[in-house]
Amino acid sequence: MASSGQVSWKLEDHPKLPKGKTIAVVVLDGWGENKPDDYNCIHVAETLTMDSLKQGAPEKWRLIRAHGTAVGLPTEEDMGNSEVGHNALGAGRIFAQGAKLVDLALASGKIYEGEGFKYISESFEKGTLHLIGLLSDGGVHSRLDQLQLLLKGASDHGAKRIRVHFLTDGRDVSDGSSVGFVETIENDLANLREKGVDARIASGGGRMYVTMDRYENDWDVVKRGWDAQVLGEAPHKFTNAVEAVKKLRENANDQYLPPFVIVDEHNKAVGPIVDGDAVVTFNFRADRMVMLAKALEYQDFDKFDRVRFPKIRYAGMLQYDGELKLPSHYLVSPPEIDRTSGEYLVYNGIRTFACSETVKFGHVTFFWNGNRSGYFNPELEKYVEIPSDIGISFNLQPKMKALEIGERARDAILSLKFDQVRVNIANGDMVGHTGDIQATIVACKAADEAVKMILDAIEQVGGIYVVTADHGNAEDMVKRDKCGQPLYDKNGQLQILTSHTCHPVPIAIGGPGLAPGVRLRNDVPDGGLANVAATIMNLHGFVAPNDYEPTLIQVVDN
Ligand SMILES: O=C(O)[C@@H](CO)OP(=O)(O)O
Ligand SMILES: [Mn+2]
Ligand SMILES: [Mn+2]
C-alpha cells in the first residue's frame, strides 16, 4: 500500500444505496459545454449518445465547473487542464495546484530558502545554471512570469552563468506567440548581462517534438531534447533565438518546431550541460517532465543513448512523481494530494479497472491517484494502456484509440471482475489541440461511439454509469471577441483556438443499476470536478470521507 499511517480507511456504508453495482466512470478529455455554432465541434459532430444523456437534465445530467479555483488554479481566468482536472476528480477535494504554489513561493521568496534551491546553488560558483521548460503564459505546464522571476531571483542569489533551454508552446496559447515570448526572455537576459551575469538562451524546440512527451509514448522526443540541451547538438544552429524561431516556423508550427542550438562565432554550442552544472526543469506540471527527469537523474537508464551523463545538481520546479520521489530535489513542494478516492475504494474492496491510450494513460491512473505511479493494491486493480499512435499529429488519425478503449472497457464490464471501470477517452482534447476543425468533428463522433459501447455494456450487466469530462477543448475551436463572435486576423484568417477553455463540463449519471430515487442535487450549484469523487463513492454504496467536497446526488424516497 502506498500510504497508511493513522488514516482510517474504512468508509461508512451509505444509508440508502446498495453495494455491488458495476460502475463505469468515463472521462471525455477536452469535452466542455458551449453555445452551438460551427466552431463547436461537439455540436457539429453526430454525438447521439452524449446528446441522449443530456435529455436527463436536470435530474441525471448537469454542468460542473472544471477551471480556475474550482480545480485549485490561481485565478478564474485559468483554463482547466488534465492534471488539475483528474487530480480533483480522483481526490474529491480542491488542492492549491502547482501553478499557485510556485506563485506563492516566488512571491514570499521562500523558494530561495528551500532545500532544492540550496542544493542547486552549490553549483553557482563554478558551474552554469540551466533552466529547461515550456516558454509561454499558458499556465498549464509553466508560466513565463514565473521563469522571469526565477531568472532574476537565481541571479540575485548568486547564479553567474545561466542558460535557458526553452520549448515553444502553441498548444496552450496561440500558434505563433512563441516569437514574442522568446523576445521577452531575450530582453530579460540582456538585462541580466548588463548586471554582469553571463545569461543566454542555449537551445529550443517545439514542445510536441522536443522533450515534452509523456507516459513514455515516444522516447525519441526526449532524446531530441537531450541532444540539444545536454550535448549541444541539433540539426539546426543559429546565433540568435528569435531568428531561429522565426526561420523554423516557416516549415513547422510552435508545437512542432525542430530542435536547435545557439552557437557562438566559432559555431560552438553556447550552453551544453556539463559536469558541475545545475539544472532546473521549470515546469510545475508533472506528466511531460517525468521522462526528462528520469534521463537527468537516473544512473541506470536505457531508454536512449545519453552519450554523456553529466554529474549535475538537478531540481524540478516541483517533485513530479510522489511514488518514485522524482526528482529527488525540487524547488517547491507539490500539493499533498493524499487519501484519494482510488486508495479509499481499494481499501474497501472495490476492484478497479482503469484504461486509456498511452497519451492519456496516466490521467486515469497517475493523476487520478494524486500524481502517484503504480497500484495501491495490484490484487484489486488492473490498469491497461493501449498504445497510442506515435510520430503523427492526431488530426491525421482523429479516431485515435477510442474504439479500442471502448472495447477493453466493455470486456472489463462484461467480465464482472471489476466494480469500477474507469476510462479516459482522448479524442476531443488531442485532436482539438491540433486546431483542425474537420478532424475534431470526426474525433468527437468517435469518442461518442466509445461511450455508447461502454453504456451498452453497463446496460447488459445492470450497472451504473458516470460520464463526465476534465475540461473543455473541442467545444470551441476559435478565439472570440467579447460578444462571442469569432475573431479574424489582419489577413482575414479565422483565429483558431488550440487550447483548452474555461467552459463547464457535463456530468451524466444513469444505468439500470442506479437506485430509482437517485437524483442530482440542486443545492450544489457551484459543483465542480472535485464533487465527483464523493458521488462515485456513494454509487459504490459508501459515504465519502467528511472532508471530501459534497456529493452531487441525493436519494429521494419514491
Ligand atoms: O497536452 C497537454 O499537455 C495539455 C495541454 O498543454 O493537455 P491536457 O491537460 O489535456 O493533457
Ligand atoms: Mn485533458
Ligand atoms: Mn489537452
Coordinates of C-alpha atoms and ligand atoms in Angstrom, one line a residue:
M1 CA 0.0 0.0 0.0
A2 CA 1.3 3.4 -0.8
S3 CA 0.3 5.1 2.3
S4 CA -1.4 4.1 5.5
G5 CA -0.3 6.0 8.7
Q6 CA -3.1 6.9 11.0
V7 CA -5.7 7.2 8.3
S8 CA -8.9 5.3 8.9
W9 CA -9.6 3.8 5.5
K10 CA -12.9 2.2 6.3
L11 CA -15.8 4.0 4.6
E12 CA -19.2 4.1 6.2
D13 CA -22.0 2.3 4.4
H14 CA -24.3 4.6 2.5
P15 CA -27.7 4.5 4.3
K16 CA -29.7 4.2 1.2
L17 CA -27.5 3.0 -1.7
P18 CA -26.6 -0.6 -2.3
K19 CA -23.1 -2.1 -3.0
G20 CA -22.1 -4.4 -5.7
K21 CA -23.0 -2.5 -8.8
T22 CA -20.6 -2.2 -11.7
I23 CA -19.8 1.4 -12.3
A24 CA -18.4 2.8 -15.5
V25 CA -16.6 6.1 -15.0
V26 CA -16.0 7.8 -18.3
V27 CA -13.9 10.9 -18.6
L28 CA -14.1 12.6 -22.0
D29 CA -10.9 14.6 -22.3
G30 CA -11.4 18.1 -23.6
W31 CA -15.3 18.0 -23.8
G32 CA -16.9 21.1 -22.5
E33 CA -20.3 22.7 -22.9
N34 CA -20.7 25.7 -25.1
K35 CA -23.2 27.5 -27.3
P36 CA -23.9 25.6 -30.5
D37 CA -22.3 27.1 -33.6
D38 CA -20.0 26.0 -36.4
Y39 CA -16.9 26.1 -34.2
N40 CA -18.4 23.9 -31.5
C41 CA -17.2 20.6 -32.9
I42 CA -19.2 18.6 -30.3
H43 CA -22.3 20.3 -31.5
V44 CA -21.5 19.8 -35.2
A45 CA -20.4 16.2 -34.8
E46 CA -23.0 13.5 -34.6
T47 CA -22.9 12.6 -30.9
L48 CA -26.1 10.7 -30.4
T49 CA -25.1 9.1 -27.1
M50 CA -23.9 12.2 -25.4
D51 CA -27.0 14.1 -26.7
S52 CA -29.3 11.5 -25.3
L53 CA -27.7 11.8 -21.9
K54 CA -28.5 15.5 -21.9
Q55 CA -32.1 14.7 -22.1
G56 CA -31.8 13.5 -18.5
A57 CA -31.3 17.1 -17.2
P58 CA -31.7 18.3 -14.6
E59 CA -32.0 15.0 -12.6
K60 CA -29.4 13.0 -14.4
W61 CA -27.4 15.5 -16.3
R62 CA -25.9 18.8 -15.3
L63 CA -22.8 21.0 -15.8
I64 CA -20.0 21.3 -13.4
R65 CA -17.0 23.6 -13.1
A66 CA -13.7 22.5 -14.4
H67 CA -11.4 25.6 -14.4
G68 CA -10.0 28.2 -12.2
T69 CA -10.3 28.0 -8.4
A70 CA -12.7 25.0 -8.7
V71 CA -9.7 22.9 -9.6
G72 CA -7.1 24.8 -7.4
L73 CA -5.7 27.1 -10.1
P74 CA -4.7 30.7 -9.2
T75 CA -7.5 32.7 -10.9
E76 CA -10.8 32.3 -12.6
E77 CA -9.1 33.1 -15.9
D78 CA -7.1 29.9 -15.7
M79 CA -8.5 27.3 -18.1
G80 CA -8.7 23.7 -16.8
N81 CA -6.3 21.0 -17.7
S82 CA -5.9 17.3 -17.4
E83 CA -3.6 17.3 -14.4
V84 CA -5.7 19.5 -12.2
G85 CA -8.9 18.0 -13.6
H86 CA -8.1 14.4 -12.9
N87 CA -6.5 15.3 -9.6
A88 CA -9.8 16.9 -8.5
L89 CA -11.9 14.0 -9.9
G90 CA -9.8 11.4 -8.1
A91 CA -9.1 13.2 -4.8
G92 CA -12.5 14.7 -4.2
R93 CA -11.0 17.8 -2.7
I94 CA -9.6 21.0 -4.2
F95 CA -5.8 21.4 -3.6
A96 CA -3.8 24.5 -4.4
Q97 CA -2.1 23.3 -7.5
G98 CA 1.5 23.7 -8.7
A99 CA 0.8 27.0 -10.5
K100 CA -0.4 28.6 -7.3
L101 CA 2.2 27.0 -5.0
V102 CA 5.0 28.3 -7.2
D103 CA 3.4 31.8 -7.3
L104 CA 3.3 31.8 -3.5
A105 CA 6.9 30.5 -3.1
L106 CA 8.2 33.1 -5.6
A107 CA 6.2 36.0 -4.0
S108 CA 7.4 35.2 -0.5
G109 CA 10.9 34.4 -1.5
K110 CA 10.6 31.0 0.2
I111 CA 11.6 29.3 -3.0
Y112 CA 15.2 30.5 -2.4
E113 CA 15.3 29.2 1.2
G114 CA 14.2 25.7 0.4
E115 CA 16.4 22.6 0.2
G116 CA 16.1 22.4 -3.6
F117 CA 17.4 25.9 -4.3
K118 CA 20.2 25.5 -1.8
Y119 CA 21.2 22.2 -3.4
I120 CA 21.4 23.7 -6.9
S121 CA 23.0 26.9 -5.7
E122 CA 26.1 25.0 -4.7
S123 CA 27.0 24.8 -8.4
F124 CA 26.6 28.6 -8.9
E125 CA 30.2 29.4 -8.1
K126 CA 31.8 27.3 -10.7
G127 CA 29.0 25.9 -12.9
T128 CA 26.2 27.1 -15.1
L129 CA 22.5 27.1 -14.1
H130 CA 20.4 25.6 -16.9
L131 CA 16.6 26.3 -17.0
I132 CA 14.6 23.9 -19.1
G133 CA 10.9 24.2 -19.7
L134 CA 7.8 25.4 -21.6
L135 CA 8.0 29.1 -22.6
S136 CA 4.5 30.6 -22.6
D137 CA 2.0 32.2 -20.4
G138 CA -0.5 29.3 -20.8
G139 CA -0.4 28.4 -17.2
V140 CA -0.9 24.7 -17.8
H141 CA 2.6 23.4 -17.5
S142 CA 4.6 26.5 -16.7
R143 CA 4.3 30.3 -16.7
L144 CA 6.5 32.9 -18.4
D145 CA 6.3 35.3 -15.4
Q146 CA 7.5 32.5 -13.1
L147 CA 10.5 31.9 -15.3
Q148 CA 11.2 35.6 -15.3
L149 CA 11.1 35.8 -11.5
L150 CA 13.3 32.7 -11.2
L151 CA 15.9 34.1 -13.6
K152 CA 16.1 37.3 -11.6
G153 CA 16.0 35.5 -8.2
A154 CA 18.6 33.0 -9.2
S155 CA 21.0 35.7 -10.3
D156 CA 20.3 37.7 -7.1
H157 CA 21.1 34.6 -5.2
G158 CA 24.5 34.0 -6.9
A159 CA 24.0 32.4 -10.3
K160 CA 26.7 33.8 -12.5
R161 CA 26.2 31.9 -15.7
I162 CA 22.7 31.0 -16.8
R163 CA 21.4 29.1 -19.9
V164 CA 17.8 28.9 -20.9
H165 CA 16.6 25.9 -22.9
F166 CA 13.0 26.6 -24.0
L167 CA 10.2 24.6 -25.6
T168 CA 7.8 26.6 -27.7
D169 CA 4.1 26.1 -27.0
G170 CA 1.3 26.9 -29.5
R171 CA -1.0 24.4 -27.6
D172 CA -2.0 26.3 -24.5
V173 CA -1.5 29.6 -26.3
S174 CA -1.9 30.8 -29.9
D175 CA 0.4 29.3 -32.6
G176 CA 3.0 31.9 -33.4
S177 CA 3.0 33.5 -30.0
S178 CA 6.4 31.8 -29.4
V179 CA 8.3 34.7 -31.1
G180 CA 7.0 37.2 -28.6
F181 CA 7.8 35.0 -25.6
V182 CA 11.4 34.5 -26.8
E183 CA 11.8 38.2 -27.3
T184 CA 10.6 38.8 -23.8
I185 CA 13.2 36.3 -22.3
E186 CA 16.0 37.7 -24.6
N187 CA 15.2 41.1 -23.1
D188 CA 15.4 39.8 -19.6
L189 CA 18.6 38.0 -20.3
A190 CA 20.1 41.2 -21.8
N191 CA 19.2 43.0 -18.5
L192 CA 21.0 40.3 -16.6
R193 CA 24.0 40.6 -18.8
E194 CA 24.1 44.3 -18.0
K195 CA 24.4 43.3 -14.4
G196 CA 27.4 41.1 -15.2
V197 CA 25.6 37.8 -15.4
D198 CA 26.5 35.6 -18.4
A199 CA 22.9 34.8 -19.3
R200 CA 21.9 33.4 -22.7
I201 CA 19.4 31.2 -24.5
A202 CA 21.1 27.9 -25.3
S203 CA 18.6 25.8 -27.2
G204 CA 15.0 25.4 -28.2
G205 CA 12.4 23.3 -29.9
G206 CA 8.6 22.7 -30.1
R207 CA 7.0 21.0 -27.1
M208 CA 5.4 18.1 -29.0
Y209 CA 8.6 17.3 -30.9
V210 CA 11.2 18.1 -28.4
T211 CA 11.3 17.0 -24.7
M212 CA 7.7 17.1 -23.6
D213 CA 6.5 13.6 -24.4
R214 CA 4.6 11.8 -21.6
Y215 CA 3.8 8.4 -20.3
E216 CA 6.8 7.0 -22.3
N217 CA 4.9 7.3 -25.6
D218 CA 7.9 8.2 -27.7
W219 CA 11.4 8.5 -26.1
D220 CA 12.7 10.0 -29.4
V221 CA 11.0 13.2 -28.3
V222 CA 13.1 13.3 -25.1
K223 CA 16.2 12.3 -26.9
R224 CA 16.0 15.1 -29.4
G225 CA 15.8 17.5 -26.4
W226 CA 18.7 15.7 -24.6
D227 CA 20.9 16.1 -27.7
A228 CA 20.3 19.8 -27.9
Q229 CA 20.2 20.7 -24.2
V230 CA 22.9 18.3 -22.8
L231 CA 25.1 17.5 -25.7
G232 CA 24.7 20.8 -27.5
E233 CA 23.9 19.1 -30.8
A234 CA 20.9 19.7 -33.1
P235 CA 20.2 19.7 -36.8
H236 CA 19.7 23.5 -36.7
K237 CA 22.2 26.0 -35.4
F238 CA 21.6 29.7 -35.0
T239 CA 23.3 32.6 -33.3
N240 CA 20.0 34.2 -32.3
A241 CA 17.0 32.5 -30.8
V242 CA 14.4 34.9 -32.1
E243 CA 15.7 34.4 -35.6
A244 CA 15.8 30.6 -35.0
V245 CA 12.1 30.5 -34.1
K246 CA 11.1 32.8 -37.0
K247 CA 13.1 30.8 -39.5
L248 CA 12.0 27.3 -38.3
R249 CA 8.3 28.5 -38.2
E250 CA 8.5 28.7 -42.0
N251 CA 8.1 24.9 -42.0
A252 CA 6.6 24.0 -38.7
N253 CA 4.2 25.4 -36.1
D254 CA 5.1 26.2 -32.5
Q255 CA 4.2 22.8 -31.1
Y256 CA 6.4 21.0 -33.6
L257 CA 9.5 23.2 -34.1
P258 CA 12.6 21.1 -34.7
P259 CA 15.4 21.3 -32.1
F260 CA 18.0 23.9 -32.5
V261 CA 21.0 25.1 -30.5
I262 CA 22.5 28.6 -30.2
V263 CA 26.1 28.7 -31.3
D264 CA 28.9 31.3 -30.9
E265 CA 31.0 32.8 -33.6
H266 CA 33.1 29.6 -33.8
N267 CA 29.9 27.5 -34.4
K268 CA 30.2 26.1 -30.9
A269 CA 27.1 25.5 -28.8
V270 CA 26.9 28.1 -26.1
G271 CA 25.2 26.0 -23.5
P272 CA 25.7 22.2 -23.3
I273 CA 25.1 20.8 -19.8
V274 CA 28.4 19.6 -18.3
D275 CA 29.8 18.2 -15.0
G276 CA 29.4 20.6 -12.2
D277 CA 26.3 22.4 -13.7
A278 CA 22.9 22.9 -12.1
V279 CA 19.7 22.2 -13.9
V280 CA 16.1 23.2 -13.1
T281 CA 13.2 22.0 -15.1
F282 CA 10.8 24.9 -14.5
N283 CA 7.5 23.3 -15.5
F284 CA 5.3 22.8 -12.4
R285 CA 3.1 20.2 -14.2
A286 CA 4.3 16.7 -13.9
D287 CA 3.4 14.5 -16.8
R288 CA 5.5 16.0 -19.5
M289 CA 8.6 16.4 -17.3
V290 CA 8.8 12.9 -15.8
M291 CA 10.7 11.4 -18.8
L292 CA 13.3 14.2 -18.9
A293 CA 13.6 14.0 -15.1
K294 CA 14.4 10.3 -15.4
A295 CA 17.0 11.0 -18.0
L296 CA 18.6 13.7 -15.9
E297 CA 18.5 11.8 -12.6
Y298 CA 18.8 8.0 -13.1
Q299 CA 22.2 6.5 -13.2
D300 CA 20.8 3.4 -14.8
F301 CA 18.9 4.4 -17.8
D302 CA 18.3 2.5 -21.1
K303 CA 15.7 4.5 -22.9
F304 CA 18.1 6.0 -25.3
D305 CA 21.9 6.5 -25.5
R306 CA 22.6 9.6 -23.5
V307 CA 26.2 9.6 -24.8
R308 CA 27.2 11.7 -21.8
F309 CA 25.6 11.6 -18.3
P310 CA 26.9 14.8 -16.7
K311 CA 27.3 15.0 -12.9
I312 CA 24.9 17.8 -12.2
R313 CA 22.8 19.1 -9.4
Y314 CA 19.2 18.8 -10.7
A315 CA 16.0 20.1 -9.2
G316 CA 12.5 20.1 -10.6
M317 CA 10.2 23.1 -10.0
L318 CA 8.1 20.5 -8.2
Q319 CA 8.6 16.9 -7.4
Y320 CA 6.8 15.3 -10.3
D321 CA 6.1 11.8 -9.1
G322 CA 5.3 11.2 -5.4
E323 CA 5.7 7.5 -5.6
L324 CA 9.0 7.4 -7.4
K325 CA 10.1 10.6 -5.5
L326 CA 11.2 12.0 -8.8
P327 CA 13.1 14.2 -9.0
S328 CA 14.7 13.9 -5.5
H329 CA 15.4 17.6 -5.3
Y330 CA 12.8 20.3 -6.1
L331 CA 12.2 24.0 -5.5
V332 CA 8.6 23.9 -4.4
S333 CA 6.8 21.1 -2.6
P334 CA 3.9 19.7 -4.7
P335 CA 0.4 19.7 -3.4
E336 CA -0.1 16.9 -0.9
I337 CA -2.8 15.0 -2.6
D338 CA -3.4 12.3 -0.1
R339 CA -6.3 9.9 0.6
T340 CA -7.5 9.8 -2.9
S341 CA -10.8 8.0 -3.7
G342 CA -8.9 5.3 -5.5
E343 CA -7.0 4.5 -2.4
Y344 CA -10.1 4.5 -0.2
L345 CA -12.0 2.3 -2.6
V346 CA -9.3 -0.2 -2.8
Y347 CA -9.1 -0.4 1.0
N348 CA -12.9 -1.0 0.9
G349 CA -12.6 -3.9 -1.5
I350 CA -13.5 -2.2 -4.7
R351 CA -11.9 -3.9 -7.7
T352 CA -10.9 -1.3 -10.3
F353 CA -10.0 -1.4 -13.9
A354 CA -8.6 1.7 -15.5
C355 CA -7.8 2.2 -19.1
S356 CA -6.8 4.7 -21.7
E357 CA -4.4 5.0 -24.6
T358 CA -0.8 6.0 -23.9
V359 CA -1.2 9.8 -24.3
K360 CA -3.8 9.8 -21.5
F361 CA -3.0 6.6 -19.7
G362 CA -1.5 8.4 -16.6
H363 CA -4.6 10.6 -16.4
V364 CA -6.9 7.9 -15.1
T365 CA -4.0 6.3 -13.1
F366 CA -1.2 8.7 -12.1
F367 CA -3.2 12.0 -11.9
W368 CA -6.3 10.2 -10.6
N369 CA -4.3 8.8 -7.8
G370 CA -2.7 12.2 -6.8
N371 CA 0.4 12.0 -9.0
R372 CA 1.5 8.6 -7.8
S373 CA 2.6 6.0 -10.3
G374 CA 1.8 2.3 -9.7
Y375 CA -1.0 0.4 -8.0
F376 CA -2.3 0.8 -4.4
N377 CA -3.1 -2.9 -4.5
P378 CA -2.3 -4.9 -7.5
E379 CA -4.6 -7.7 -6.4
L380 CA -7.6 -5.4 -6.8
E381 CA -6.5 -3.1 -9.6
K382 CA -5.8 -3.6 -13.2
Y383 CA -4.5 -0.7 -15.4
V384 CA -4.5 -1.2 -19.1
E385 CA -2.6 1.0 -21.5
I386 CA -3.5 0.9 -25.2
P387 CA -0.5 2.1 -27.3
S388 CA -1.2 5.5 -28.9
D389 CA -0.1 6.2 -32.5
I390 CA 3.3 7.8 -32.4
G391 CA 5.1 10.2 -34.6
I392 CA 1.9 11.8 -36.0
S393 CA -0.2 14.8 -35.3
F394 CA -3.6 13.4 -34.1
N395 CA -5.6 15.2 -36.7
L396 CA -4.3 12.6 -39.1
Q397 CA -5.8 9.8 -37.0
P398 CA -8.7 11.5 -35.3
K399 CA -10.4 8.4 -34.1
M400 CA -7.3 7.6 -32.1
K401 CA -7.8 4.5 -29.9
A402 CA -11.4 5.4 -28.8
L403 CA -12.9 2.2 -30.0
E404 CA -10.2 0.0 -28.6
I405 CA -10.6 1.7 -25.2
G406 CA -14.4 1.2 -25.6
E407 CA -13.8 -2.5 -26.3
R408 CA -11.5 -3.1 -23.4
A409 CA -13.8 -1.3 -21.1
R410 CA -16.8 -3.3 -22.4
D411 CA -14.9 -6.5 -21.9
A412 CA -13.9 -5.5 -18.4
I413 CA -17.5 -4.7 -17.5
L414 CA -18.9 -7.9 -19.0
S415 CA -16.3 -9.9 -17.2
L416 CA -17.9 -8.9 -13.9
K417 CA -14.4 -9.0 -12.3
F418 CA -14.5 -5.2 -11.6
D419 CA -16.6 -2.9 -9.5
Q420 CA -15.3 0.2 -11.2
V421 CA -14.2 0.5 -14.8
R422 CA -12.6 3.9 -15.4
V423 CA -11.5 5.3 -18.8
N424 CA -10.3 8.4 -20.4
I425 CA -11.2 9.0 -24.0
A426 CA -8.7 11.3 -25.5
N427 CA -10.1 12.4 -28.8
G428 CA -11.8 15.8 -28.2
D429 CA -8.7 17.0 -26.5
M430 CA -5.9 15.6 -28.5
V431 CA -7.4 16.4 -31.8
G432 CA -8.8 19.7 -30.6
H433 CA -5.3 20.8 -29.8
T434 CA -4.3 20.5 -33.4
G435 CA -6.8 23.2 -34.4
D436 CA -8.1 21.1 -37.2
I437 CA -11.9 21.6 -37.1
Q438 CA -12.9 18.9 -39.5
A439 CA -10.7 16.3 -37.8
T440 CA -12.0 17.4 -34.4
I441 CA -15.6 16.7 -35.6
V442 CA -14.5 13.2 -36.6
A443 CA -12.8 12.9 -33.2
C444 CA -15.9 13.8 -31.2
K445 CA -18.0 11.3 -33.1
A446 CA -15.5 8.5 -32.3
A447 CA -15.5 9.5 -28.7
D448 CA -19.3 9.3 -28.6
E449 CA -19.2 5.9 -30.2
A450 CA -16.9 4.6 -27.5
V451 CA -19.2 6.0 -24.8
K452 CA -22.0 4.1 -26.4
M453 CA -20.1 0.8 -26.3
I454 CA -19.5 1.3 -22.6
L455 CA -23.1 2.3 -21.8
D456 CA -24.4 -0.7 -23.7
A457 CA -22.2 -3.0 -21.6
I458 CA -23.4 -1.3 -18.4
E459 CA -27.0 -1.9 -19.6
Q460 CA -26.2 -5.6 -20.0
V461 CA -24.8 -6.1 -16.5
G462 CA -27.3 -3.9 -14.8
G463 CA -24.7 -1.4 -13.8
I464 CA -24.3 2.4 -13.4
Y465 CA -22.5 5.0 -15.5
V466 CA -21.0 8.3 -14.7
V467 CA -19.9 10.2 -17.8
T468 CA -18.0 13.4 -17.4
A469 CA -15.1 15.4 -18.7
D470 CA -11.9 17.0 -17.3
H471 CA -12.1 20.4 -19.1
G472 CA -13.2 22.0 -22.3
N473 CA -11.5 22.0 -25.7
A474 CA -13.4 20.6 -28.7
E475 CA -16.5 22.7 -27.9
D476 CA -14.7 25.8 -29.0
M477 CA -12.2 26.0 -31.8
V478 CA -11.9 29.8 -32.4
K479 CA -10.9 32.8 -30.5
R480 CA -13.8 35.2 -29.9
D481 CA -14.5 38.8 -29.1
K482 CA -16.3 39.9 -26.0
C483 CA -19.6 39.3 -27.7
G484 CA -18.7 35.7 -28.5
Q485 CA -18.1 36.4 -32.2
P486 CA -15.2 34.6 -33.9
L487 CA -12.1 36.7 -34.4
Y488 CA -10.2 37.1 -37.6
D489 CA -6.6 38.2 -38.1
K490 CA -5.4 41.0 -40.3
N491 CA -5.3 38.7 -43.3
G492 CA -8.9 37.8 -42.8
Q493 CA -8.0 34.3 -41.4
L494 CA -10.1 32.8 -38.7
Q495 CA -8.1 32.8 -35.4
I496 CA -8.0 29.2 -34.3
L497 CA -8.1 28.2 -30.7
T498 CA -5.9 25.2 -30.0
S499 CA -6.1 25.5 -26.2
H500 CA -8.4 24.3 -23.5
T501 CA -11.3 26.5 -22.4
C502 CA -12.9 27.8 -19.3
H503 CA -16.3 26.2 -20.1
P504 CA -18.1 23.9 -17.7
V505 CA -18.3 20.2 -18.4
P506 CA -21.2 17.8 -18.3
I507 CA -21.8 15.0 -15.9
A508 CA -24.4 12.4 -16.5
I509 CA -25.4 9.5 -14.3
G510 CA -27.7 6.6 -15.1
G511 CA -27.9 2.9 -16.0
P512 CA -30.2 0.1 -14.9
G513 CA -28.3 -0.3 -11.6
L514 CA -29.0 3.3 -10.4
A515 CA -31.4 3.2 -7.5
P516 CA -34.7 4.7 -8.5
G517 CA -34.6 7.6 -6.1
V518 CA -31.2 8.9 -7.1
R519 CA -31.2 12.5 -8.5
L520 CA -28.6 15.1 -9.0
R521 CA -29.0 17.6 -6.2
N522 CA -29.8 21.2 -7.0
D523 CA -28.3 22.6 -3.8
V524 CA -24.7 22.4 -5.1
P525 CA -24.9 24.9 -7.9
D526 CA -21.2 25.6 -7.9
G527 CA -20.3 21.9 -8.0
G528 CA -17.1 21.1 -9.8
L529 CA -14.9 18.2 -10.7
A530 CA -13.9 17.7 -7.0
N531 CA -17.6 16.8 -6.2
V532 CA -17.4 13.8 -8.4
A533 CA -15.4 11.5 -6.1
A534 CA -18.0 11.6 -3.3
T535 CA -20.7 11.0 -5.9
I536 CA -18.9 7.8 -7.2
M537 CA -18.3 6.6 -3.7
N538 CA -22.0 6.9 -3.0
L539 CA -22.8 4.9 -6.1
H540 CA -20.5 2.2 -4.8
G541 CA -22.6 2.2 -1.6
F542 CA -20.3 4.2 0.6
V543 CA -20.4 7.6 2.3
A544 CA -17.4 9.7 1.3
P545 CA -15.0 11.0 4.0
N546 CA -16.1 14.2 5.8
D547 CA -13.6 16.5 4.2
Y548 CA -14.5 15.5 0.6
E549 CA -16.4 18.0 -1.4
P550 CA -20.1 17.2 -1.2
T551 CA -21.7 14.6 -3.4
L552 CA -23.7 15.7 -6.4
I553 CA -26.5 13.2 -5.7
Q554 CA -29.3 12.7 -3.3
V555 CA -31.7 9.8 -2.8
V556 CA -35.3 10.7 -2.7
D557 CA -38.0 8.4 -1.4
N558 CA -40.3 7.3 -4.1
Ligands
LIG1 O1 -1.3 18.2 -23.9 C1 -1.1 18.7 -22.7 O2 -0.1 18.6 -22.1 C2 -2.2 19.6 -22.2 C3 -2.1 20.9 -22.8 O3 -0.9 21.6 -22.5 O4 -3.4 19.0 -22.4 P1 -4.1 18.1 -21.2 O5 -4.1 18.9 -20.0 O6 -5.5 17.8 -21.7 O7 -3.3 16.9 -21.1
MN2 MN -7.4 16.8 -20.5
MN3 MN -5.4 19.0 -23.6

